[in-house]
Short mmCIF file of C-alpha atoms in Angstrom, two decimals:
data_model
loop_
_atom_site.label_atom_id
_atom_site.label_comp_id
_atom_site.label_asym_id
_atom_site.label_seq_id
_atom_site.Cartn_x
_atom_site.Cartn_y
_atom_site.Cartn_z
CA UNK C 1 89.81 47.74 94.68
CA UNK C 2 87.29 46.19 97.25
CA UNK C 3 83.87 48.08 97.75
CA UNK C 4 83.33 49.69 100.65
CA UNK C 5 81.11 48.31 103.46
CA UNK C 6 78.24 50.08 104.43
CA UNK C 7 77.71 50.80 107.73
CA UNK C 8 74.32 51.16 109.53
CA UNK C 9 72.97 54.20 111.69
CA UNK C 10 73.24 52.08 114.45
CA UNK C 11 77.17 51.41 114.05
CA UNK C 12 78.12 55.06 112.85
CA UNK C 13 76.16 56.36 116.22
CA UNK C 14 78.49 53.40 118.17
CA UNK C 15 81.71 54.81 116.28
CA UNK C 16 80.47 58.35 117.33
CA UNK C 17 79.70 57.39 120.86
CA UNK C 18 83.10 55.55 121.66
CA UNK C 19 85.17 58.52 119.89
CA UNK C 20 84.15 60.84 122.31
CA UNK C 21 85.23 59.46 125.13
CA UNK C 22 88.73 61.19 124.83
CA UNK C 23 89.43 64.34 126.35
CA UNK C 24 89.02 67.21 124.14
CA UNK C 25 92.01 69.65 123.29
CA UNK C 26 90.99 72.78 125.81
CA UNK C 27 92.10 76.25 124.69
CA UNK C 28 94.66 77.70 127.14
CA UNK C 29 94.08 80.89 129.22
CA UNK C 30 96.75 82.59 127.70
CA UNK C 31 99.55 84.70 129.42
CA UNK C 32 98.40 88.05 131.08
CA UNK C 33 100.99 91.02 131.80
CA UNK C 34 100.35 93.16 134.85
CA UNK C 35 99.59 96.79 133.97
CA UNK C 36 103.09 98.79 134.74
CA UNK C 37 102.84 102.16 136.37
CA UNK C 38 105.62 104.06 135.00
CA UNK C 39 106.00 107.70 135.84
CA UNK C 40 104.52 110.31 133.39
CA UNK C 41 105.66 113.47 134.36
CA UNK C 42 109.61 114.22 135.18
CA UNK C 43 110.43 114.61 138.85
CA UNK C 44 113.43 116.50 139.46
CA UNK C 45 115.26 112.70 141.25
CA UNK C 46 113.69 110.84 137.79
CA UNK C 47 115.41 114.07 135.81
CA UNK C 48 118.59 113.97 137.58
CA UNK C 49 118.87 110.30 137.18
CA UNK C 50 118.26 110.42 133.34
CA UNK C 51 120.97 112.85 132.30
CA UNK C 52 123.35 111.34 134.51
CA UNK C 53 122.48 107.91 133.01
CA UNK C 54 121.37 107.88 129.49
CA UNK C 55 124.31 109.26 127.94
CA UNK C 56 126.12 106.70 129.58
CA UNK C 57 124.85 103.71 127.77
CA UNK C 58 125.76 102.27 124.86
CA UNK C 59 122.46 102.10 123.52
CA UNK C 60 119.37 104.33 123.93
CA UNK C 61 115.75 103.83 122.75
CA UNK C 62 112.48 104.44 124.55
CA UNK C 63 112.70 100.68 125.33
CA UNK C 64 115.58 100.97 127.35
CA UNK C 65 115.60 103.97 129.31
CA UNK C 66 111.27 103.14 130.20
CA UNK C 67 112.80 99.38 131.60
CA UNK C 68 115.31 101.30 133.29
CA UNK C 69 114.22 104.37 134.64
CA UNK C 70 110.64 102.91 134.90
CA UNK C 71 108.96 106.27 132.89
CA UNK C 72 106.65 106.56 130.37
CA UNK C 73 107.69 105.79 126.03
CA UNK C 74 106.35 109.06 125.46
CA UNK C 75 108.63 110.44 128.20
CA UNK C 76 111.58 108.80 127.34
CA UNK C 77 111.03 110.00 123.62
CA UNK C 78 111.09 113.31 124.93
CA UNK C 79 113.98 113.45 126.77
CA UNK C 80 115.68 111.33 123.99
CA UNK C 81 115.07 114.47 122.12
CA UNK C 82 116.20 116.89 124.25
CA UNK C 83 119.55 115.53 124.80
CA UNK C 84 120.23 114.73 120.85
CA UNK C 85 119.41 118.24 121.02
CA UNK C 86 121.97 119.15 123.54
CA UNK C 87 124.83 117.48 121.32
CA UNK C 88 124.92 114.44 124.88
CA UNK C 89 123.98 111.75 122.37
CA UNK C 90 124.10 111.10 119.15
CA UNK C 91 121.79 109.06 116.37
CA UNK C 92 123.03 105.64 115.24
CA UNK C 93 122.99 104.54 111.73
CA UNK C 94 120.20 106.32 108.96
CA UNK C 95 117.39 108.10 111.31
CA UNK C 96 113.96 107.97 110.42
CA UNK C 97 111.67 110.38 112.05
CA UNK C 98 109.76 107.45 114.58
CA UNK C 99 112.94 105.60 115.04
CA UNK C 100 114.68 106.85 118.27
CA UNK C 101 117.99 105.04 118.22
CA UNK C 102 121.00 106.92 119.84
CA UNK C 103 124.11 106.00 121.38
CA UNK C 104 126.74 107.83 123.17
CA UNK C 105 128.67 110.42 121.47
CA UNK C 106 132.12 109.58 119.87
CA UNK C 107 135.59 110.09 122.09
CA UNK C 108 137.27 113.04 120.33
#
C-alpha cells in the first residue's frame, strides 16, 4: 500500500474553502394544521343530527362522528356512550375500556 501524502495547512484550508461553496441542506418548515373549532357543548340541531346519524353508520369512533359532525372527542365519547347505553349501537369485536369502537346494531 502507498503512503499517504501529506497535505499542508495551506491546501487543507483550499479543500475547505472550495467545499463550501455548495448549498447547504436547509431544514424544512414543516407542515402546520389550522386549529379546528369543533363544538363543545350539544345544541339541540348538533343533538338531533347525532342520533339520527350515528347509528346509521357502519362504523363509529370519536374519529368519525368529530370529522363528521364537527364536535368535540370528548363529546363524541359521550354520546358514543349514551347510545351503547340505549341498546342504538353496539361494540365491535373485544372492548377495552378507552377503545370506543361501535357499529350499528344487528338486523333481527
Amino acid at each position: 500500500m502507498a503512503p499517504k501524502e501529506k497535505k499542508t495547512k495551506e491546501q487543507i484550508a483550499a479543500a475547505a474553502a472550495a467545499g463550501s461553496k455548495k448549498n447547504k441542506k436547509k431544514w424544512s418548515k414543516g407542515k402546520s394544521k389550522d386549529k379546528l373549532n369543533y363544538a363543545v357543548m350539544f345544541d339541540q340541531a348538533t343533538l338531533d343530527k347525532f342520533m339520527a346519524e350515528v347509528p346509521k353508520m357502519k362504523l363509529v369512533t370519536p374519529y368519525t362522528i368529530c370529522e363528521r359532525l364537527r364536535i368535540n372527542a370528548s363529546l363524541a365519547r359521550r354520546g358514543i356512550r349514551e347510545l351503547h347505553h340505549q341498546g342504538l349501537i353496539r361494540p365491535l369485536g373485544e372492548q377495552h375500556h378507552s377503545h370506543y369502537v361501535f357499529t350499528r346494531p344487528a338486523a333481527a
